[in-house]
Short mmCIF file of C-alpha atoms in Angstrom, two decimals:
data_model
loop_
_atom_site.label_atom_id
_atom_site.label_comp_id
_atom_site.label_asym_id
_atom_site.label_seq_id
_atom_site.Cartn_x
_atom_site.Cartn_y
_atom_site.Cartn_z
CA LEU P 1 135.55 117.87 149.74
CA ILE P 2 131.99 116.62 150.02
CA ARG P 3 131.74 112.96 149.16
CA LYS P 4 129.89 112.53 145.89
CA LYS P 5 127.12 110.07 146.47
CA ALA P 6 126.27 107.39 143.97
CA LYS P 7 122.92 108.12 142.41
CA PRO P 8 121.01 104.84 142.24
CA GLY P 9 117.78 106.77 141.76
CA LEU P 10 119.00 108.34 138.51
CA GLY P 11 118.05 105.59 136.13
CA ALA P 12 119.43 102.55 137.90
CA ARG P 13 116.50 102.34 140.28
CA ILE P 14 113.97 102.01 137.44
CA ARG P 15 114.47 98.54 136.07
CA GLY P 16 112.93 96.23 133.52
CA PHE P 17 115.12 96.57 130.45
CA PHE P 18 113.13 94.27 128.22
CA HIS P 19 109.38 94.36 128.31
CA LYS P 20 107.94 91.08 129.52
CA PRO P 21 105.57 89.69 126.89
CA LYS P 22 101.99 89.50 128.06
CA THR P 23 102.05 85.73 127.67
CA ALA P 24 103.64 84.35 130.80
CA ALA P 25 105.72 81.20 130.83
CA PRO P 26 103.76 78.21 132.08
CA ALA P 27 104.33 77.08 135.62
CA GLY P 28 106.73 74.19 135.99
CA PRO P 29 110.40 73.31 136.34
CA THR P 30 112.97 75.87 135.22
CA GLU P 31 115.02 73.21 133.45
CA ALA P 32 112.93 72.41 130.39
CA PRO P 33 114.02 69.78 127.90
CA ALA P 34 114.62 70.95 124.36
CA PRO P 35 111.59 70.21 122.18
CA THR P 36 111.97 67.30 119.82
CA THR P 37 108.95 68.12 117.66
CA ALA P 38 107.72 71.27 115.98
CA ALA P 39 105.33 73.49 117.92
CA GLU P 40 101.67 73.00 117.09
CA SER P 41 100.85 76.71 117.34
CA PRO P 42 102.59 80.11 117.72
CA GLN P 43 101.42 80.27 121.34
CA GLN P 44 102.91 76.88 122.13
CA ALA P 45 106.20 78.01 120.57
CA ILE P 46 106.18 81.15 122.73
CA ASP P 47 105.37 79.26 125.93
CA THR P 48 108.07 76.65 125.31
CA ALA P 49 110.67 79.28 124.37
CA LEU P 50 109.98 81.34 127.49
CA THR P 51 110.34 78.24 129.64
CA LEU P 52 113.70 77.51 128.01
CA ALA P 53 114.84 81.12 128.43
CA HIS P 54 113.86 81.15 132.09
CA GLY P 55 115.84 77.94 132.49
CA SER P 56 119.03 79.61 131.17
CA LYS P 57 118.66 77.99 127.75
CA LEU P 58 118.47 81.22 125.77
CA ALA P 59 120.16 79.90 122.62
CA GLU P 60 117.77 76.94 122.42
CA ALA P 61 114.78 79.25 122.94
CA ILE P 62 115.95 81.48 120.08
CA GLU P 63 116.52 78.49 117.79
CA LEU P 64 113.01 77.19 118.51
CA LEU P 65 111.44 80.59 117.75
CA GLN P 66 113.43 80.99 114.55
CA ARG P 67 111.98 77.68 113.32
CA ALA P 68 108.53 78.81 114.40
CA THR P 69 108.78 82.13 112.54
CA SER P 70 109.60 80.20 109.38
CA GLN P 71 106.30 78.38 109.83
CA TRP P 72 104.29 81.46 110.95
CA PRO P 73 106.13 84.50 109.50
CA GLU P 74 103.25 86.96 110.09
CA GLU P 75 102.69 86.30 113.81
CA ALA P 76 103.60 89.57 115.53
CA PRO P 77 103.72 88.11 119.10
CA LEU P 78 106.12 85.40 117.88
CA LEU P 79 108.37 87.99 116.21
CA HIS P 80 108.20 90.17 119.31
CA VAL P 81 109.36 87.45 121.70
CA LEU P 82 112.11 86.36 119.32
CA GLY P 83 113.33 89.95 118.95
CA SER P 84 113.28 90.46 122.71
CA LEU P 85 115.31 87.31 123.36
CA LEU P 86 117.81 88.25 120.66
CA GLY P 87 118.14 91.62 122.38
CA GLN P 88 118.92 89.86 125.67
CA GLN P 89 121.53 87.85 123.79
CA GLY P 90 123.08 91.11 122.51
CA ASN P 91 122.35 90.46 118.83
CA VAL P 92 121.15 93.97 118.08
CA PRO P 93 120.80 93.78 114.26
CA ALA P 94 118.71 90.60 114.36
CA ALA P 95 116.65 91.81 117.31
CA ARG P 96 115.93 95.09 115.55
CA ARG P 97 114.88 93.26 112.36
CA TYR P 98 112.35 91.02 114.09
CA LEU P 99 110.90 93.78 116.27
CA GLU P 100 110.55 96.18 113.34
CA ARG P 101 108.68 93.45 111.48
CA ALA P 102 106.43 92.90 114.53
CA VAL P 103 105.38 96.56 114.69
CA GLU P 104 104.99 96.67 110.93
CA ILE P 105 102.53 93.77 111.08
CA SER P 106 100.84 95.06 114.27
CA PRO P 107 101.34 98.86 114.56
CA GLY P 108 99.33 98.99 117.77
CA PHE P 109 101.53 96.47 119.61
CA ALA P 110 102.85 98.69 122.46
CA GLY P 111 105.08 96.01 124.01
CA ALA P 112 106.89 95.48 120.72
CA HIS P 113 107.46 99.26 120.39
CA THR P 114 108.91 99.32 123.92
CA ASP P 115 111.32 96.48 123.24
CA LEU P 116 112.25 97.99 119.88
CA GLY P 117 113.20 101.11 121.83
CA ASN P 118 115.30 98.97 124.17
CA VAL P 119 117.14 97.44 121.22
CA HIS P 120 117.72 100.86 119.65
CA GLN P 121 119.12 102.02 122.98
CA LEU P 122 121.34 98.95 123.21
CA GLY P 123 122.69 99.81 119.76
CA GLY P 124 123.34 103.44 120.66
CA GLU P 125 120.46 104.72 118.51
CA LEU P 126 119.08 107.02 121.17
CA GLU P 127 116.79 109.19 119.05
CA ALA P 128 115.18 106.12 117.49
CA ALA P 129 114.78 104.64 120.97
CA ALA P 130 112.98 107.77 122.19
CA THR P 131 110.62 107.61 119.21
CA SER P 132 109.73 103.98 119.96
CA TYR P 133 109.09 104.70 123.63
CA GLN P 134 106.92 107.68 122.81
CA ARG P 135 104.89 105.55 120.40
CA ALA P 136 104.39 102.86 123.06
CA ARG P 137 103.32 105.55 125.50
CA GLU P 138 100.75 106.89 123.03
CA LEU P 139 99.35 103.40 122.45
CA GLU P 140 99.03 102.56 126.16
CA PRO P 141 98.87 105.82 128.16
CA GLY P 142 98.19 103.95 131.39
CA ASN P 143 101.09 101.50 131.04
CA PRO P 144 104.11 102.53 133.17
CA ASN P 145 106.63 100.33 131.30
CA PRO P 146 107.24 102.65 128.31
CA LEU P 147 107.57 105.61 130.68
CA ALA P 148 110.10 103.79 132.86
CA THR P 149 112.26 102.89 129.89
CA LEU P 150 111.91 106.40 128.45
CA VAL P 151 113.15 107.82 131.77
CA GLN P 152 116.18 105.52 131.60
CA LEU P 153 116.99 106.88 128.16
CA GLN P 154 116.51 110.52 129.15
CA LEU P 155 118.80 110.07 132.14
CA LYS P 156 121.37 108.38 129.95
CA GLN P 157 121.22 111.45 127.70
CA THR P 158 121.45 113.65 130.85
CA ASP P 159 118.24 115.36 129.73
CA LEU P 160 117.12 115.95 133.30
CA PRO P 161 114.24 118.37 132.58
CA ALA P 162 112.68 115.85 130.18
CA ALA P 163 113.27 113.04 132.67
CA ARG P 164 111.55 115.10 135.35
CA ASP P 165 108.47 115.59 133.15
CA THR P 166 108.30 111.88 132.35
CA LEU P 167 108.70 110.89 135.99
CA GLN P 168 105.82 113.15 136.99
CA VAL P 169 103.57 111.41 134.46
CA LEU P 170 104.81 108.00 135.61
CA ILE P 171 103.96 108.85 139.23
CA GLU P 172 100.48 109.98 138.21
CA ILE P 173 99.94 106.55 136.62
CA ALA P 174 101.64 104.57 139.39
CA PRO P 175 101.60 106.71 142.57
CA GLU P 176 102.75 103.73 144.64
CA ASN P 177 106.01 103.49 142.65
CA VAL P 178 108.56 104.48 145.31
CA GLU P 179 111.51 104.06 142.97
CA ALA P 180 110.01 106.58 140.54
CA ARG P 181 109.45 109.01 143.42
CA LEU P 182 113.07 108.55 144.50
CA SER P 183 114.27 109.17 140.97
CA LEU P 184 112.19 112.36 140.80
CA ALA P 185 113.63 113.63 144.09
CA ASN P 186 117.15 112.85 142.87
CA VAL P 187 116.54 114.66 139.59
CA ASP P 188 115.16 117.67 141.48
CA ALA P 189 118.32 117.69 143.61
CA GLU P 190 120.50 117.54 140.50
CA LEU P 191 118.57 120.40 138.91
CA GLY P 192 119.00 122.51 142.03
CA GLN P 193 115.29 122.42 142.86
CA LEU P 194 116.14 121.73 146.47
CA PRO P 195 112.81 122.42 148.21
CA GLN P 196 111.05 120.03 145.82
CA ALA P 197 113.78 117.42 146.37
CA ALA P 198 113.58 117.72 150.17
CA GLU P 199 109.80 117.39 150.06
CA GLY P 200 110.10 114.39 147.75
CA TYR P 201 112.44 112.62 150.15
CA ARG P 202 110.10 113.47 153.06
CA LYS P 203 107.16 111.84 151.30
CA ILE P 204 109.21 108.72 150.54
CA LEU P 205 110.13 108.50 154.21
CA GLU P 206 106.43 108.37 155.06
CA VAL P 207 106.27 104.95 153.38
CA ALA P 208 109.89 103.90 154.01
CA PRO P 209 110.78 105.47 157.37
CA GLU P 210 113.56 102.98 158.11
CA SER P 211 115.69 103.86 155.07
CA PRO P 212 118.98 105.44 156.18
CA ASP P 213 119.94 106.31 152.60
CA ILE P 214 116.78 108.37 152.06
CA GLN P 215 117.26 110.10 155.41
CA SER P 216 120.84 110.86 154.39
CA ARG P 217 119.78 112.26 151.00
CA ARG P 218 117.23 114.50 152.69
CA GLY P 219 119.86 115.65 155.17
CA LEU P 220 122.30 116.46 152.37
CA THR P 221 119.61 118.42 150.51
CA LEU P 222 118.62 120.39 153.61
CA ASN P 223 122.30 121.11 154.21
CA ARG P 224 122.58 122.57 150.71
CA MET P 225 119.51 124.69 151.43
CA GLY P 226 121.10 126.08 154.58
CA GLU P 227 118.41 124.43 156.74
CA PHE P 228 121.04 123.19 159.16
CA GLU P 229 118.90 122.21 162.15
CA ALA P 230 116.50 120.18 160.00
CA ALA P 231 119.48 118.59 158.24
CA LYS P 232 120.99 117.71 161.61
CA ARG P 233 117.79 115.95 162.66
CA SER P 234 117.87 113.91 159.44
CA TYR P 235 121.47 112.86 160.01
CA VAL P 236 120.81 111.94 163.65
CA GLU P 237 118.03 109.66 162.43
CA THR P 238 120.28 108.33 159.67
CA LEU P 239 122.92 107.31 162.18
CA ARG P 240 120.31 105.73 164.43
CA LEU P 241 119.35 103.51 161.52
CA ALA P 242 122.90 102.88 160.25
CA PRO P 243 125.36 103.59 163.08
CA ASP P 244 128.25 101.80 161.39
CA ASP P 245 128.04 103.39 157.93
CA TYR P 246 131.16 105.49 157.43
CA ARG P 247 129.54 107.55 154.68
CA HIS P 248 126.90 109.01 156.99
CA HIS P 249 129.44 109.88 159.68
CA ASN P 250 131.51 111.65 157.03
CA ASP P 251 128.59 113.67 155.71
CA PHE P 252 127.30 114.51 159.19
CA GLY P 253 130.78 115.75 160.09
CA LEU P 254 130.71 118.15 157.15
CA LEU P 255 127.30 119.47 158.22
CA LEU P 256 128.44 119.99 161.82
CA ALA P 257 131.49 121.87 160.55
CA ARG P 258 129.23 124.23 158.61
CA MET P 259 127.19 124.73 161.77
CA GLY P 260 130.32 125.70 163.70
CA GLU P 261 130.19 122.61 165.94
CA GLN P 262 133.84 121.87 165.32
CA ASP P 263 134.53 119.34 168.08
CA ASP P 264 131.54 117.20 167.11
CA ALA P 265 132.52 117.52 163.46
CA LEU P 266 136.01 116.21 164.19
CA ASN P 267 134.56 113.32 166.19
CA CYS P 268 132.25 112.34 163.30
CA LEU P 269 135.06 112.46 160.76
CA ARG P 270 137.37 110.43 163.01
CA ARG P 271 134.59 107.87 163.44
CA ALA P 272 134.23 107.65 159.65
CA ILE P 273 137.97 106.93 159.43
CA GLU P 274 137.72 104.26 162.15
CA LEU P 275 135.00 102.54 160.16
CA LYS P 276 136.73 102.95 156.80
CA PRO P 277 140.46 103.66 157.24
CA ASP P 278 141.12 103.57 153.47
CA PHE P 279 138.50 106.25 152.65
CA ALA P 280 140.75 109.08 151.46
CA GLY P 281 137.86 111.56 151.38
CA ALA P 282 137.35 111.35 155.14
CA HIS P 283 141.05 112.00 155.74
CA ILE P 284 140.84 115.07 153.49
CA ASN P 285 137.72 116.32 155.24
CA LEU P 286 139.33 115.82 158.65
CA ALA P 287 142.43 117.65 157.49
CA ASN P 288 140.31 120.55 156.22
CA GLN P 289 138.67 120.95 159.62
CA LEU P 290 142.01 120.70 161.44
CA LYS P 291 143.43 123.35 159.13
CA ASP P 292 140.47 125.65 159.84
CA GLN P 293 141.25 125.24 163.56
CA ARG P 294 144.90 126.10 162.86
CA GLN P 295 146.06 122.61 163.84
CA LEU P 296 148.33 122.77 160.82
CA GLN P 297 150.72 119.89 161.48
CA ALA P 298 147.83 117.53 162.25
CA ALA P 299 146.14 118.71 159.04
CA ILE P 300 149.33 118.11 157.04
CA ASP P 301 149.58 114.59 158.47
CA SER P 302 145.98 113.82 157.46
CA TYR P 303 146.50 115.15 153.93
CA GLN P 304 149.60 112.99 153.59
CA THR P 305 147.64 109.95 154.78
CA ALA P 306 145.03 110.65 152.10
CA LEU P 307 147.78 110.88 149.49
CA LYS P 308 149.19 107.53 150.53
CA LEU P 309 145.77 106.10 149.80
CA GLU P 310 145.24 108.12 146.59
CA PRO P 311 148.56 109.51 145.34
CA GLY P 312 146.88 111.27 142.43
CA ASN P 313 144.22 113.09 144.43
CA ALA P 314 144.47 116.69 143.21
CA ASP P 315 142.21 117.99 146.00
CA ALA P 316 144.50 116.56 148.66
CA LEU P 317 147.59 117.97 146.95
CA ASN P 318 146.04 121.41 146.60
CA ASN P 319 144.87 121.52 150.22
CA LEU P 320 148.21 120.19 151.46
CA GLY P 321 149.90 123.00 149.56
CA ASN P 322 147.68 125.52 151.33
CA ALA P 323 148.51 124.05 154.76
CA LEU P 324 152.23 124.05 154.01
CA SER P 325 151.97 127.65 152.84
CA ASP P 326 150.23 128.62 156.08
CA CYS P 327 153.19 127.05 157.93
CA GLY P 328 155.66 129.10 155.90
CA ARG P 329 156.98 126.03 154.08
CA ILE P 330 156.77 127.80 150.75
CA PRO P 331 158.98 125.61 148.48
CA GLU P 332 157.08 122.48 149.61
CA ALA P 333 153.76 124.26 149.09
CA ILE P 334 154.73 125.31 145.57
CA ALA P 335 155.72 121.74 144.74
CA ARG P 336 152.37 120.35 145.93
CA HIS P 337 150.38 122.98 143.98
CA ARG P 338 152.37 122.18 140.83
CA GLN P 339 151.62 118.49 141.30
CA ALA P 340 147.91 119.23 141.63
CA VAL P 341 147.95 121.26 138.40
CA GLU P 342 149.95 118.58 136.54
CA ILE P 343 147.45 115.90 137.59
CA SER P 344 144.38 118.06 136.91
CA PRO P 345 145.27 120.79 134.37
CA GLU P 346 141.72 122.24 134.47
CA PHE P 347 141.82 122.65 138.26
CA ALA P 348 141.72 126.45 138.20
CA GLU P 349 141.65 126.83 141.99
CA ALA P 350 144.87 124.85 142.44
CA HIS P 351 146.51 126.86 139.67
CA SER P 352 145.38 130.08 141.35
CA ASN P 353 146.79 128.88 144.68
CA LEU P 354 150.08 128.20 142.94
CA LEU P 355 150.23 131.81 141.74
CA PHE P 356 149.40 133.07 145.23
CA THR P 357 152.11 130.95 146.87
CA LEU P 358 154.73 131.99 144.32
CA LEU P 359 154.36 135.56 145.58
CA TYR P 360 155.94 134.45 148.89
CA ASP P 361 159.05 132.91 147.34
CA PRO P 362 161.83 135.52 147.10
CA ALA P 363 163.64 133.36 144.56
CA VAL P 364 160.87 133.81 141.99
CA THR P 365 161.55 136.73 139.66
CA THR P 366 159.04 139.22 138.31
CA ALA P 367 159.47 137.76 134.83
CA GLU P 368 158.68 134.27 136.16
CA LEU P 369 155.59 135.57 137.93
CA GLN P 370 154.41 137.17 134.71
CA ARG P 371 154.90 133.93 132.77
CA GLU P 372 153.05 131.94 135.41
CA HIS P 373 150.13 134.38 135.43
CA GLN P 374 150.00 134.37 131.65
CA ALA P 375 149.91 130.56 131.68
CA TRP P 376 146.92 130.72 134.03
CA ALA P 377 145.15 133.18 131.75
CA ASP P 378 145.87 131.05 128.66
CA ARG P 379 144.40 127.97 130.33
CA HIS P 380 141.55 129.32 132.42
CA GLY P 381 140.86 132.85 131.24
CA CYS P 382 138.63 134.09 128.48
CA GLU P 383 138.54 137.00 126.11
CA PRO P 384 137.17 140.10 127.83
CA ALA P 385 133.62 140.72 126.78
CA GLN P 386 132.77 143.88 124.92
CA ASP P 387 131.15 146.35 127.25
CA PRO P 388 127.46 146.44 126.33
CA ALA P 389 125.86 149.74 125.65
CA VAL P 390 124.28 150.92 128.88
CA HIS P 391 121.29 153.21 128.75
CA VAL P 392 120.93 154.95 132.06
CA SER P 393 117.77 156.84 132.75
CA ASP P 394 117.71 160.02 134.77
CA THR P 395 118.49 158.95 138.35
CA SER P 396 118.19 162.34 139.93
CA SER P 397 114.77 161.51 141.39
CA ARG P 398 115.49 158.02 142.73
CA PRO P 399 118.29 156.14 144.56
CA LEU P 400 120.79 154.12 142.57
CA ARG P 401 120.32 150.39 143.13
CA ILE P 402 123.51 148.47 144.01
CA GLY P 403 123.86 144.73 144.64
CA TYR P 404 126.81 142.97 146.26
CA VAL P 405 127.12 139.21 145.73
CA SER P 406 129.56 137.12 147.78
CA ALA P 407 129.97 133.87 149.67
CA ASP P 408 132.27 135.63 152.14
CA PHE P 409 130.18 138.06 154.17
CA ARG P 410 131.98 136.76 157.28
CA ALA P 411 135.42 136.74 158.94
CA HIS P 412 137.17 136.97 155.60
CA PRO P 413 138.98 139.79 153.75
CA ILE P 414 135.82 140.49 151.74
CA GLY P 415 133.77 140.71 154.93
CA PHE P 416 136.28 143.13 156.47
CA PHE P 417 136.60 145.28 153.34
CA ILE P 418 132.87 145.54 152.67
CA GLU P 419 131.96 146.62 156.21
CA PRO P 420 133.07 150.28 155.95
CA ILE P 421 131.51 150.53 152.48
CA LEU P 422 128.12 149.36 153.73
CA ARG P 423 128.45 151.48 156.85
CA HIS P 424 129.06 154.71 154.92
CA HIS P 425 126.66 154.36 152.00
CA ASP P 426 124.27 157.31 151.75
CA ASN P 427 120.96 155.50 152.10
CA GLU P 428 119.06 158.34 150.48
CA ARG P 429 121.16 158.09 147.33
CA PHE P 430 121.78 154.34 147.21
CA HIS P 431 119.49 151.32 147.54
CA VAL P 432 121.85 148.50 148.65
CA THR P 433 121.11 144.75 148.62
CA CYS P 434 123.60 142.08 149.68
CA TYR P 435 123.22 138.58 148.24
CA ALA P 436 124.92 136.03 150.52
CA ASP P 437 125.90 132.83 148.67
CA ASP P 438 126.71 130.90 151.85
CA ALA P 439 124.64 130.07 154.89
CA HIS P 440 127.69 130.22 157.18
CA LYS P 441 127.42 133.02 159.74
CA ASP P 442 129.78 134.42 162.38
CA GLU P 443 130.25 137.60 164.37
CA VAL P 444 131.26 139.57 161.26
CA THR P 445 128.08 138.43 159.51
CA GLU P 446 126.06 139.65 162.46
CA ARG P 447 127.70 143.08 162.28
CA LEU P 448 127.14 143.32 158.55
CA THR P 449 123.48 142.31 158.66
CA ALA P 450 122.86 144.95 161.32
CA LEU P 451 123.88 147.67 158.86
CA PRO P 452 121.22 149.47 156.78
CA ALA P 453 121.23 147.17 153.74
CA ARG P 454 118.79 144.55 152.52
CA TRP P 455 119.92 140.93 152.68
CA ARG P 456 118.99 137.97 150.53
CA SER P 457 120.27 134.41 150.94
CA LEU P 458 121.36 132.50 147.83
CA ALA P 459 122.51 129.46 149.82
CA GLY P 460 121.68 126.22 148.03
CA LEU P 461 120.50 127.88 144.83
CA ALA P 462 121.97 126.72 141.52
CA ASP P 463 123.73 129.22 139.25
#
């Protein structure tokens, strides 16, 4: 269980919901008295209203501007500021009405188009919001504000490719915008473009070298890429900067486990628990490592601690079931797997583990096994695809190409079973390539890679 990081760079790091009107509030006290006389000009009304709004008198600012728009109904800046303040108040219909009127009167008013997009977004009108932002962008190509708000919308719609394109344009306009660069690196990581993400984090660290969170993100990305030594260096630096952050100890422990440095991994995970005893994820991760080292009772104890903290944690229940099964405590294991499936019905792995464990219970009949397997197929299976027509050319003059894809070319049943197959392939008749979907290596991996087959690493690549 790898802790899922919060993603402040995905939208939340690009702020500025409502475009600030170009006319700034006059300097002075934040607590402005309510005006007793009508404004002498639209600009005076705007200045006074902004002063009131900045002084937490939003309702009075709106009332003043509503009176002013009755006197000057065709003043686009006045309508724009009133619409923006109504948007801040949450009055979407009124805000939309005033901002639409502002852009109708002044079609080239980019700020009003931006805030109209904000109001559309606030009202759930996402397509209309995108149209407004695009229009503002066309009117002021060098203004980063419409791009920043457009990125927020695209991320809200989980349209990551579009967000990536917009962020690249935003960075061209404002190359010093570190938050935009962070958002781009985060989007690259989400899209599985890991080398670009790692490079993005590296460049951010050039200007913000003392940021433990950026170091940690880079370490996590390098870990996913299988670049373990580089990831380790990032985590060492992360912990130098934030030695008491339980999250970084947890993540570093997971990396060390992948590197085979089990003792150090256990120490990191135990330190994470010392710093944050109620973090169930660290207890689960510690239990996983203890289970891998065959310290089964200690693993069971850690899983149970995690379940005291989060009784409905399906991962902990599933993994506890596996540990109990390894101990031969089959009825208890079955019960835990059933709990995991009841809590998370779409958890196919837990359901599969339940089927596997049932095979070890002599009290379970063949008919019951069939029903259980059919239930799995009904929930997680799919209709078998029709075999496509295969047109095979004459292969008599060339070797047949065969590819094996697995994450288990190691000390695992697949690793053991594939070894004699690879060893005895006729290399003149078969062109064999193995695609390893895991960067973990052991002595079995070394034996396999020494055999006459080509090897490609898929570690860290998205589906």
